[in-house]
PDB file of C-alpha atoms in Angstrom:
ATOM      1  CA  MET A  15       0.000   0.000   0.000  1.00 59.00           C
ATOM      2  CA  ASN A  16       1.411   3.367  -0.945  1.00 89.00           C
ATOM      3  CA  ASP A  17       2.085   6.198   1.493  1.00 93.00           C
ATOM      4  CA  MET A  18      -0.787   8.382   0.226  1.00 95.00           C
ATOM      5  CA  LYS A  19      -3.302   5.612   0.821  1.00 94.00           C
ATOM      6  CA  LYS A  20      -1.946   5.029   4.345  1.00 94.00           C
ATOM      7  CA  ARG A  21      -2.184   8.757   5.095  1.00 96.00           C
ATOM      8  CA  LEU A  22      -5.735   8.831   3.719  1.00 97.00           C
ATOM      9  CA  ALA A  23      -6.722   5.856   5.887  1.00 96.00           C
ATOM     10  CA  ARG A  24      -5.481   7.596   9.030  1.00 95.00           C
ATOM     11  CA  LEU A  25      -7.261  10.820   8.146  1.00 97.00           C
ATOM     12  CA  LEU A  26     -10.510   8.978   7.331  1.00 97.00           C
ATOM     13  CA  MET A  27     -10.366   7.204  10.677  1.00 96.00           C
ATOM     14  CA  ASP A  28      -9.710  10.479  12.511  1.00 96.00           C
ATOM     15  CA  LEU A  29     -12.337  12.600  10.759  1.00 97.00           C
ATOM     16  CA  SER A  30     -14.916  10.353   9.099  1.00 97.00           C
ATOM     17  CA  TYR A  31     -15.243   7.016  10.906  1.00 94.00           C
ATOM     18  CA  ARG A  32     -17.386   6.730  14.048  1.00 94.00           C
ATOM     19  CA  GLU A  33     -18.399   3.562  15.845  1.00 91.00           C
ATOM     20  CA  GLY A  34     -21.829   3.281  17.425  1.00 93.00           C
ATOM     21  CA  GLU A  35     -25.302   2.309  16.227  1.00 94.00           C
ATOM     22  CA  VAL A  36     -26.756   4.450  13.417  1.00 93.00           C
ATOM     23  CA  THR A  37     -29.476   4.199  10.784  1.00 91.00           C
ATOM     24  CA  LEU A  38     -28.141   4.466   7.229  1.00 85.00           C
ATOM     25  CA  THR A  39     -29.791   6.023   4.157  1.00 78.00           C
ATOM     26  CA  SER A  40     -30.837   2.520   3.128  1.00 77.00           C
ATOM     27  CA  GLY A  41     -32.764   2.177   6.406  1.00 82.00           C
ATOM     28  CA  ARG A  42     -30.383  -0.489   7.676  1.00 84.00           C
ATOM     29  CA  LYS A  43     -28.861  -0.327  11.127  1.00 91.00           C
ATOM     30  CA  SER A  44     -25.088  -0.293  11.388  1.00 92.00           C
ATOM     31  CA  ASP A  45     -22.494  -0.417  14.159  1.00 93.00           C
ATOM     32  CA  TYR A  46     -20.499   2.416  12.543  1.00 93.00           C
ATOM     33  CA  TYR A  47     -20.981   5.595  10.554  1.00 93.00           C
ATOM     34  CA  PHE A  48     -18.718   6.866   7.803  1.00 94.00           C
ATOM     35  CA  ASP A  49     -19.066  10.566   6.951  1.00 95.00           C
ATOM     36  CA  CYS A  50     -16.570  11.003   4.135  1.00 96.00           C
ATOM     37  CA  LYS A  51     -17.412  14.696   3.671  1.00 97.00           C
ATOM     38  CA  GLN A  52     -15.431  15.495   6.820  1.00 98.00           C
ATOM     39  CA  THR A  53     -12.268  14.202   5.133  1.00 98.00           C
ATOM     40  CA  ALA A  54     -13.116  15.277   1.579  1.00 98.00           C
ATOM     41  CA  LEU A  55     -13.523  18.889   2.761  1.00 98.00           C
ATOM     42  CA  HIS A  56     -10.224  18.867   4.677  1.00 98.00           C
ATOM     43  CA  PRO A  57      -7.306  20.365   2.666  1.00 98.00           C
ATOM     44  CA  GLU A  58      -5.041  17.329   2.854  1.00 98.00           C
ATOM     45  CA  GLY A  59      -8.001  14.947   2.745  1.00 98.00           C
ATOM     46  CA  SER A  60      -9.280  16.480  -0.482  1.00 98.00           C
ATOM     47  CA  TRP A  61      -5.857  16.130  -2.076  1.00 98.00           C
ATOM     48  CA  LEU A  62      -5.420  12.537  -0.885  1.00 98.00           C
ATOM     49  CA  VAL A  63      -8.905  11.451  -2.007  1.00 98.00           C
ATOM     50  CA  GLY A  64      -8.388  13.096  -5.392  1.00 98.00           C
ATOM     51  CA  MET A  65      -4.980  11.517  -5.920  1.00 98.00           C
ATOM     52  CA  CYS A  66      -6.196   8.050  -4.864  1.00 98.00           C
ATOM     53  CA  PHE A  67      -9.192   8.383  -7.188  1.00 98.00           C
ATOM     54  CA  LEU A  68      -6.923   9.455 -10.064  1.00 98.00           C
ATOM     55  CA  ASP A  69      -4.756   6.409  -9.408  1.00 96.00           C
ATOM     56  CA  LEU A  70      -7.784   4.072  -9.623  1.00 97.00           C
ATOM     57  CA  LEU A  71      -9.223   5.919 -12.617  1.00 97.00           C
ATOM     58  CA  GLY A  72      -5.996   5.329 -14.550  1.00 96.00           C
ATOM     59  CA  LYS A  73      -7.095   1.792 -15.401  1.00 95.00           C
ATOM     60  CA  TYR A  74     -10.327   2.954 -17.063  1.00 97.00           C
ATOM     61  CA  ASP A  75     -10.870   4.563 -20.452  1.00 97.00           C
ATOM     62  CA  ILE A  76     -12.884   7.593 -19.336  1.00 98.00           C
ATOM     63  CA  GLN A  77     -13.278  11.211 -20.366  1.00 98.00           C
ATOM     64  CA  GLY A  78     -14.907  12.612 -17.214  1.00 98.00           C
ATOM     65  CA  VAL A  79     -16.257  12.054 -13.723  1.00 98.00           C
ATOM     66  CA  GLY A  80     -19.450  12.850 -11.875  1.00 98.00           C
ATOM     67  CA  GLY A  81     -21.547  11.986  -8.901  1.00 98.00           C
ATOM     68  CA  MET A  82     -24.678  12.588  -6.895  1.00 97.00           C
ATOM     69  CA  THR A  83     -24.921  15.772  -4.889  1.00 96.00           C
ATOM     70  CA  LEU A  84     -24.030  16.312  -1.978  1.00 94.00           C
ATOM     71  CA  GLY A  85     -21.698  13.457  -1.116  1.00 93.00           C
ATOM     72  CA  ALA A  86     -19.838  13.458  -4.422  1.00 97.00           C
ATOM     73  CA  ASP A  87     -19.518  17.244  -4.814  1.00 98.00           C
ATOM     74  CA  PRO A  88     -16.119  17.554  -3.080  1.00 98.00           C
ATOM     75  CA  LEU A  89     -14.933  14.304  -4.701  1.00 98.00           C
ATOM     76  CA  VAL A  90     -15.720  15.501  -8.224  1.00 98.00           C
ATOM     77  CA  SER A  91     -14.166  18.911  -7.539  1.00 98.00           C
ATOM     78  CA  SER A  92     -10.981  17.362  -6.185  1.00 98.00           C
ATOM     79  CA  VAL A  93     -10.585  14.991  -9.120  1.00 98.00           C
ATOM     80  CA  THR A  94     -11.280  17.614 -11.787  1.00 98.00           C
ATOM     81  CA  VAL A  95      -8.768  20.084 -10.337  1.00 98.00           C
ATOM     82  CA  LEU A  96      -6.066  17.469  -9.728  1.00 98.00           C
ATOM     83  CA  SER A  97      -6.622  15.926 -13.169  1.00 98.00           C
ATOM     84  CA  HIS A  98      -5.720  19.309 -14.654  1.00 98.00           C
ATOM     85  CA  VAL A  99      -2.618  19.594 -12.467  1.00 98.00           C
ATOM     86  CA  GLU A 100      -1.588  16.048 -13.432  1.00 97.00           C
ATOM     87  CA  LYS A 101      -2.159  16.827 -17.146  1.00 98.00           C
ATOM     88  CA  ARG A 102      -4.897  14.160 -17.403  1.00 97.00           C
ATOM     89  CA  PRO A 103      -7.893  16.527 -17.674  1.00 98.00           C
ATOM     90  CA  LEU A 104     -11.229  15.072 -16.639  1.00 98.00           C
ATOM     91  CA  PRO A 105     -14.232  17.413 -16.615  1.00 98.00           C
ATOM     92  CA  GLY A 106     -16.929  16.852 -14.034  1.00 98.00           C
ATOM     93  CA  PHE A 107     -20.677  16.856 -13.607  1.00 98.00           C
ATOM     94  CA  ILE A 108     -22.982  16.817 -10.598  1.00 98.00           C
ATOM     95  CA  ILE A 109     -26.267  14.900 -10.494  1.00 97.00           C
ATOM     96  CA  ARG A 110     -29.167  16.637  -8.764  1.00 94.00           C
ATOM     97  CA  LYS A 111     -31.514  14.709  -6.488  1.00 89.00           C
ATOM     98  CA  LYS A 112     -34.440  16.431  -8.224  1.00 86.00           C
ATOM     99  CA  SER A 113     -34.583  17.998 -11.668  1.00 78.00           C
ATOM    100  CA  LYS A 114     -33.921  21.707 -11.790  1.00 70.00           C
ATOM    101  CA  GLY A 115     -37.636  22.514 -12.099  1.00 71.00           C
ATOM    102  CA  HIS A 116     -37.047  25.454 -14.433  1.00 66.00           C
ATOM    103  CA  GLY A 117     -34.954  26.406 -17.447  1.00 66.00           C
ATOM    104  CA  THR A 118     -33.635  23.183 -18.968  1.00 69.00           C
ATOM    105  CA  ASN A 119     -35.176  21.087 -16.170  1.00 72.00           C
ATOM    106  CA  GLN A 120     -32.058  18.919 -16.136  1.00 88.00           C
ATOM    107  CA  TYR A 121     -30.686  16.502 -13.555  1.00 93.00           C
ATOM    108  CA  LEU A 122     -27.022  16.945 -14.503  1.00 95.00           C
ATOM    109  CA  GLU A 123     -24.963  20.114 -14.115  1.00 95.00           C
ATOM    110  CA  GLY A 124     -21.775  20.505 -16.153  1.00 96.00           C
ATOM    111  CA  LEU A 125     -22.982  18.828 -19.350  1.00 95.00           C
ATOM    112  CA  GLN A 126     -21.488  21.541 -21.572  1.00 96.00           C
ATOM    113  CA  ASN A 127     -18.153  19.788 -20.946  1.00 97.00           C
ATOM    114  CA  PHE A 128     -19.420  16.495 -22.405  1.00 98.00           C
ATOM    115  CA  LYS A 129     -20.601  15.050 -25.702  1.00 97.00           C
ATOM    116  CA  PRO A 130     -23.101  12.185 -26.003  1.00 97.00           C
ATOM    117  CA  GLY A 131     -21.403   8.798 -25.808  1.00 98.00           C
ATOM    118  CA  MET A 132     -18.457   9.946 -23.697  1.00 98.00           C
ATOM    119  CA  LYS A 133     -17.311   7.417 -21.099  1.00 98.00           C
ATOM    120  CA  VAL A 134     -17.411   8.551 -17.487  1.00 98.00           C
ATOM    121  CA  ALA A 135     -16.868   7.241 -13.977  1.00 98.00           C
ATOM    122  CA  LEU A 136     -19.309   7.862 -11.157  1.00 98.00           C
ATOM    123  CA  LEU A 137     -17.656   8.864  -7.882  1.00 98.00           C
ATOM    124  CA  GLU A 138     -19.240   8.073  -4.529  1.00 98.00           C
ATOM    125  CA  ASP A 139     -18.183   8.482  -0.930  1.00 97.00           C
ATOM    126  CA  VAL A 140     -19.757   5.356   0.590  1.00 96.00           C
ATOM    127  CA  VAL A 141     -21.481   2.356  -0.998  1.00 95.00           C
ATOM    128  CA  THR A 142     -23.832   0.266   1.121  1.00 93.00           C
ATOM    129  CA  THR A 143     -26.643  -1.187  -1.024  1.00 92.00           C
ATOM    130  CA  GLY A 144     -25.882   0.795  -4.183  1.00 94.00           C
ATOM    131  CA  GLY A 145     -29.476   2.039  -4.525  1.00 92.00           C
ATOM    132  CA  THR A 146     -28.575   5.705  -4.861  1.00 91.00           C
ATOM    133  CA  LEU A 147     -25.943   4.880  -7.469  1.00 95.00           C
ATOM    134  CA  VAL A 148     -28.386   2.873  -9.593  1.00 96.00           C
ATOM    135  CA  THR A 149     -30.709   5.915  -9.706  1.00 93.00           C
ATOM    136  CA  ALA A 150     -27.777   8.226 -10.467  1.00 96.00           C
ATOM    137  CA  ALA A 151     -26.617   5.907 -13.263  1.00 97.00           C
ATOM    138  CA  GLU A 152     -30.059   6.018 -14.897  1.00 96.00           C
ATOM    139  CA  ARG A 153     -29.899   9.820 -15.004  1.00 96.00           C
ATOM    140  CA  VAL A 154     -26.372   9.774 -16.442  1.00 98.00           C
ATOM    141  CA  ARG A 155     -27.353   7.278 -19.127  1.00 97.00           C
ATOM    142  CA  ASP A 156     -30.489   9.315 -19.922  1.00 95.00           C
ATOM    143  CA  ALA A 157     -28.144  12.291 -20.509  1.00 96.00           C
ATOM    144  CA  GLY A 158     -26.329  10.243 -23.175  1.00 97.00           C
ATOM    145  CA  LEU A 159     -23.158   9.326 -21.266  1.00 98.00           C
ATOM    146  CA  GLU A 160     -21.694   5.844 -20.897  1.00 98.00           C
ATOM    147  CA  ILE A 161     -20.640   4.690 -17.431  1.00 98.00           C
ATOM    148  CA  ALA A 162     -17.329   2.825 -17.492  1.00 97.00           C
ATOM    149  CA  ALA A 163     -16.919   2.490 -13.714  1.00 96.00           C
ATOM    150  CA  VAL A 164     -18.198   3.430 -10.282  1.00 98.00           C
ATOM    151  CA  ILE A 165     -15.477   4.374  -7.805  1.00 98.00           C
ATOM    152  CA  SER A 166     -16.044   4.898  -4.091  1.00 98.00           C
ATOM    153  CA  VAL A 167     -13.927   5.911  -1.151  1.00 98.00           C
ATOM    154  CA  LEU A 168     -15.466   3.117   0.970  1.00 97.00           C
ATOM    155  CA  ASP A 169     -17.267  -0.090   0.034  1.00 97.00           C
ATOM    156  CA  ARG A 170     -19.092  -1.203   3.179  1.00 95.00           C
ATOM    157  CA  GLU A 171     -19.321  -4.715   1.653  1.00 94.00           C
ATOM    158  CA  GLU A 172     -23.038  -4.910   2.363  1.00 92.00           C
ATOM    159  CA  GLY A 173     -24.364  -5.922  -1.050  1.00 94.00           C
ATOM    160  CA  GLY A 174     -23.679  -2.743  -3.006  1.00 95.00           C
ATOM    161  CA  ARG A 175     -21.122  -4.291  -5.351  1.00 96.00           C
ATOM    162  CA  GLU A 176     -23.510  -7.127  -6.223  1.00 97.00           C
ATOM    163  CA  ASN A 177     -26.520  -4.811  -6.687  1.00 96.00           C
ATOM    164  CA  LEU A 178     -24.503  -2.515  -8.928  1.00 97.00           C
ATOM    165  CA  ALA A 179     -23.319  -5.485 -11.005  1.00 97.00           C
ATOM    166  CA  LYS A 180     -26.975  -6.466 -11.568  1.00 97.00           C
ATOM    167  CA  ALA A 181     -27.497  -2.942 -12.962  1.00 96.00           C
ATOM    168  CA  GLY A 182     -24.493  -3.355 -15.286  1.00 96.00           C
ATOM    169  CA  LEU A 183     -22.135  -1.244 -13.170  1.00 97.00           C
ATOM    170  CA  GLN A 184     -18.642  -2.192 -12.012  1.00 95.00           C
ATOM    171  CA  LEU A 185     -17.634  -0.985  -8.519  1.00 98.00           C
ATOM    172  CA  ASP A 186     -14.071  -0.247  -7.524  1.00 98.00           C
ATOM    173  CA  SER A 187     -13.117   1.373  -4.220  1.00 98.00           C
ATOM    174  CA  ILE A 188     -10.163   2.923  -2.482  1.00 98.00           C
ATOM    175  CA  PHE A 189     -11.018   0.895   0.628  1.00 97.00           C
ATOM    176  CA  THR A 190     -13.357  -1.757   1.923  1.00 96.00           C
ATOM    177  CA  ARG A 191     -14.123  -1.431   5.634  1.00 92.00           C
ATOM    178  CA  GLY A 192     -11.635  -4.184   6.486  1.00 93.00           C
ATOM    179  CA  GLU A 193      -8.915  -2.591   4.353  1.00 95.00           C
ATOM    180  CA  LEU A 194      -9.551   0.807   5.946  1.00 95.00           C
ATOM    181  CA  LEU A 195      -9.282  -0.545   9.485  1.00 91.00           C
ATOM    182  CA  GLU A 196      -6.126  -2.487   8.621  1.00 92.00           C
ATOM    183  CA  ALA A 197      -4.455   0.425   6.790  1.00 88.00           C
ATOM    184  CA  ALA A 198      -5.183   2.867   9.598  1.00 85.00           C
ATOM    185  CA  SER A 199      -3.679   0.545  12.196  1.00 84.00           C
ATOM    186  CA  ARG A 200      -0.263   0.396  10.490  1.00 78.00           C
TER     187      ARG A 200
END
Protein backbone atom coordinates (compact mmCIF):
# COMPACT_ATOMS: atom_id res chain seq x y z
CA MET A 1 0.00 0.00 0.00
CA ASN A 2 1.41 3.37 -0.95
CA ASP A 3 2.08 6.20 1.49
CA MET A 4 -0.79 8.38 0.23
CA LYS A 5 -3.30 5.61 0.82
CA LYS A 6 -1.95 5.03 4.34
CA ARG A 7 -2.18 8.76 5.09
CA LEU A 8 -5.74 8.83 3.72
CA ALA A 9 -6.72 5.86 5.89
CA ARG A 10 -5.48 7.60 9.03
CA LEU A 11 -7.26 10.82 8.15
CA LEU A 12 -10.51 8.98 7.33
CA MET A 13 -10.37 7.20 10.68
CA ASP A 14 -9.71 10.48 12.51
CA LEU A 15 -12.34 12.60 10.76
CA SER A 16 -14.92 10.35 9.10
CA TYR A 17 -15.24 7.02 10.91
CA ARG A 18 -17.39 6.73 14.05
CA GLU A 19 -18.40 3.56 15.85
CA GLY A 20 -21.83 3.28 17.42
CA GLU A 21 -25.30 2.31 16.23
CA VAL A 22 -26.76 4.45 13.42
CA THR A 23 -29.48 4.20 10.78
CA LEU A 24 -28.14 4.47 7.23
CA THR A 25 -29.79 6.02 4.16
CA SER A 26 -30.84 2.52 3.13
CA GLY A 27 -32.76 2.18 6.41
CA ARG A 28 -30.38 -0.49 7.68
CA LYS A 29 -28.86 -0.33 11.13
CA SER A 30 -25.09 -0.29 11.39
CA ASP A 31 -22.49 -0.42 14.16
CA TYR A 32 -20.50 2.42 12.54
CA TYR A 33 -20.98 5.59 10.55
CA PHE A 34 -18.72 6.87 7.80
CA ASP A 35 -19.07 10.57 6.95
CA CYS A 36 -16.57 11.00 4.14
CA LYS A 37 -17.41 14.70 3.67
CA GLN A 38 -15.43 15.50 6.82
CA THR A 39 -12.27 14.20 5.13
CA ALA A 40 -13.12 15.28 1.58
CA LEU A 41 -13.52 18.89 2.76
CA HIS A 42 -10.22 18.87 4.68
CA PRO A 43 -7.31 20.36 2.67
CA GLU A 44 -5.04 17.33 2.85
CA GLY A 45 -8.00 14.95 2.75
CA SER A 46 -9.28 16.48 -0.48
CA TRP A 47 -5.86 16.13 -2.08
CA LEU A 48 -5.42 12.54 -0.89
CA VAL A 49 -8.91 11.45 -2.01
CA GLY A 50 -8.39 13.10 -5.39
CA MET A 51 -4.98 11.52 -5.92
CA CYS A 52 -6.20 8.05 -4.86
CA PHE A 53 -9.19 8.38 -7.19
CA LEU A 54 -6.92 9.46 -10.06
CA ASP A 55 -4.76 6.41 -9.41
CA LEU A 56 -7.78 4.07 -9.62
CA LEU A 57 -9.22 5.92 -12.62
CA GLY A 58 -6.00 5.33 -14.55
CA LYS A 59 -7.09 1.79 -15.40
CA TYR A 60 -10.33 2.95 -17.06
CA ASP A 61 -10.87 4.56 -20.45
CA ILE A 62 -12.88 7.59 -19.34
CA GLN A 63 -13.28 11.21 -20.37
CA GLY A 64 -14.91 12.61 -17.21
CA VAL A 65 -16.26 12.05 -13.72
CA GLY A 66 -19.45 12.85 -11.88
CA GLY A 67 -21.55 11.99 -8.90
CA MET A 68 -24.68 12.59 -6.90
CA THR A 69 -24.92 15.77 -4.89
CA LEU A 70 -24.03 16.31 -1.98
CA GLY A 71 -21.70 13.46 -1.12
CA ALA A 72 -19.84 13.46 -4.42
CA ASP A 73 -19.52 17.24 -4.81
CA PRO A 74 -16.12 17.55 -3.08
CA LEU A 75 -14.93 14.30 -4.70
CA VAL A 76 -15.72 15.50 -8.22
CA SER A 77 -14.17 18.91 -7.54
CA SER A 78 -10.98 17.36 -6.18
CA VAL A 79 -10.58 14.99 -9.12
CA THR A 80 -11.28 17.61 -11.79
CA VAL A 81 -8.77 20.08 -10.34
CA LEU A 82 -6.07 17.47 -9.73
CA SER A 83 -6.62 15.93 -13.17
CA HIS A 84 -5.72 19.31 -14.65
CA VAL A 85 -2.62 19.59 -12.47
CA GLU A 86 -1.59 16.05 -13.43
CA LYS A 87 -2.16 16.83 -17.15
CA ARG A 88 -4.90 14.16 -17.40
CA PRO A 89 -7.89 16.53 -17.67
CA LEU A 90 -11.23 15.07 -16.64
CA PRO A 91 -14.23 17.41 -16.61
CA GLY A 92 -16.93 16.85 -14.03
CA PHE A 93 -20.68 16.86 -13.61
CA ILE A 94 -22.98 16.82 -10.60
CA ILE A 95 -26.27 14.90 -10.49
CA ARG A 96 -29.17 16.64 -8.76
CA LYS A 97 -31.51 14.71 -6.49
CA LYS A 98 -34.44 16.43 -8.22
CA SER A 99 -34.58 18.00 -11.67
CA LYS A 100 -33.92 21.71 -11.79
CA GLY A 101 -37.64 22.51 -12.10
CA HIS A 102 -37.05 25.45 -14.43
CA GLY A 103 -34.95 26.41 -17.45
CA THR A 104 -33.64 23.18 -18.97
CA ASN A 105 -35.18 21.09 -16.17
CA GLN A 106 -32.06 18.92 -16.14
CA TYR A 107 -30.69 16.50 -13.56
CA LEU A 108 -27.02 16.95 -14.50
CA GLU A 109 -24.96 20.11 -14.11
CA GLY A 110 -21.77 20.50 -16.15
CA LEU A 111 -22.98 18.83 -19.35
CA GLN A 112 -21.49 21.54 -21.57
CA ASN A 113 -18.15 19.79 -20.95
CA PHE A 114 -19.42 16.50 -22.40
CA LYS A 115 -20.60 15.05 -25.70
CA PRO A 116 -23.10 12.18 -26.00
CA GLY A 117 -21.40 8.80 -25.81
CA MET A 118 -18.46 9.95 -23.70
CA LYS A 119 -17.31 7.42 -21.10
CA VAL A 120 -17.41 8.55 -17.49
CA ALA A 121 -16.87 7.24 -13.98
CA LEU A 122 -19.31 7.86 -11.16
CA LEU A 123 -17.66 8.86 -7.88
CA GLU A 124 -19.24 8.07 -4.53
CA ASP A 125 -18.18 8.48 -0.93
CA VAL A 126 -19.76 5.36 0.59
CA VAL A 127 -21.48 2.36 -1.00
CA THR A 128 -23.83 0.27 1.12
CA THR A 129 -26.64 -1.19 -1.02
CA GLY A 130 -25.88 0.80 -4.18
CA GLY A 131 -29.48 2.04 -4.53
CA THR A 132 -28.57 5.71 -4.86
CA LEU A 133 -25.94 4.88 -7.47
CA VAL A 134 -28.39 2.87 -9.59
CA THR A 135 -30.71 5.91 -9.71
CA ALA A 136 -27.78 8.23 -10.47
CA ALA A 137 -26.62 5.91 -13.26
CA GLU A 138 -30.06 6.02 -14.90
CA ARG A 139 -29.90 9.82 -15.00
CA VAL A 140 -26.37 9.77 -16.44
CA ARG A 141 -27.35 7.28 -19.13
CA ASP A 142 -30.49 9.31 -19.92
CA ALA A 143 -28.14 12.29 -20.51
CA GLY A 144 -26.33 10.24 -23.17
CA LEU A 145 -23.16 9.33 -21.27
CA GLU A 146 -21.69 5.84 -20.90
CA ILE A 147 -20.64 4.69 -17.43
CA ALA A 148 -17.33 2.83 -17.49
CA ALA A 149 -16.92 2.49 -13.71
CA VAL A 150 -18.20 3.43 -10.28
CA ILE A 151 -15.48 4.37 -7.81
CA SER A 152 -16.04 4.90 -4.09
CA VAL A 153 -13.93 5.91 -1.15
CA LEU A 154 -15.47 3.12 0.97
CA ASP A 155 -17.27 -0.09 0.03
CA ARG A 156 -19.09 -1.20 3.18
CA GLU A 157 -19.32 -4.71 1.65
CA GLU A 158 -23.04 -4.91 2.36
CA GLY A 159 -24.36 -5.92 -1.05
CA GLY A 160 -23.68 -2.74 -3.01
CA ARG A 161 -21.12 -4.29 -5.35
CA GLU A 162 -23.51 -7.13 -6.22
CA ASN A 163 -26.52 -4.81 -6.69
CA LEU A 164 -24.50 -2.51 -8.93
CA ALA A 165 -23.32 -5.48 -11.01
CA LYS A 166 -26.97 -6.47 -11.57
CA ALA A 167 -27.50 -2.94 -12.96
CA GLY A 168 -24.49 -3.35 -15.29
CA LEU A 169 -22.13 -1.24 -13.17
CA GLN A 170 -18.64 -2.19 -12.01
CA LEU A 171 -17.63 -0.99 -8.52
CA ASP A 172 -14.07 -0.25 -7.52
CA SER A 173 -13.12 1.37 -4.22
CA ILE A 174 -10.16 2.92 -2.48
CA PHE A 175 -11.02 0.89 0.63
CA THR A 176 -13.36 -1.76 1.92
CA ARG A 177 -14.12 -1.43 5.63
CA GLY A 178 -11.63 -4.18 6.49
CA GLU A 179 -8.91 -2.59 4.35
CA LEU A 180 -9.55 0.81 5.95
CA LEU A 181 -9.28 -0.55 9.49
CA GLU A 182 -6.13 -2.49 8.62
CA ALA A 183 -4.46 0.42 6.79
CA ALA A 184 -5.18 2.87 9.60
CA SER A 185 -3.68 0.54 12.20
CA ARG A 186 -0.26 0.40 10.49
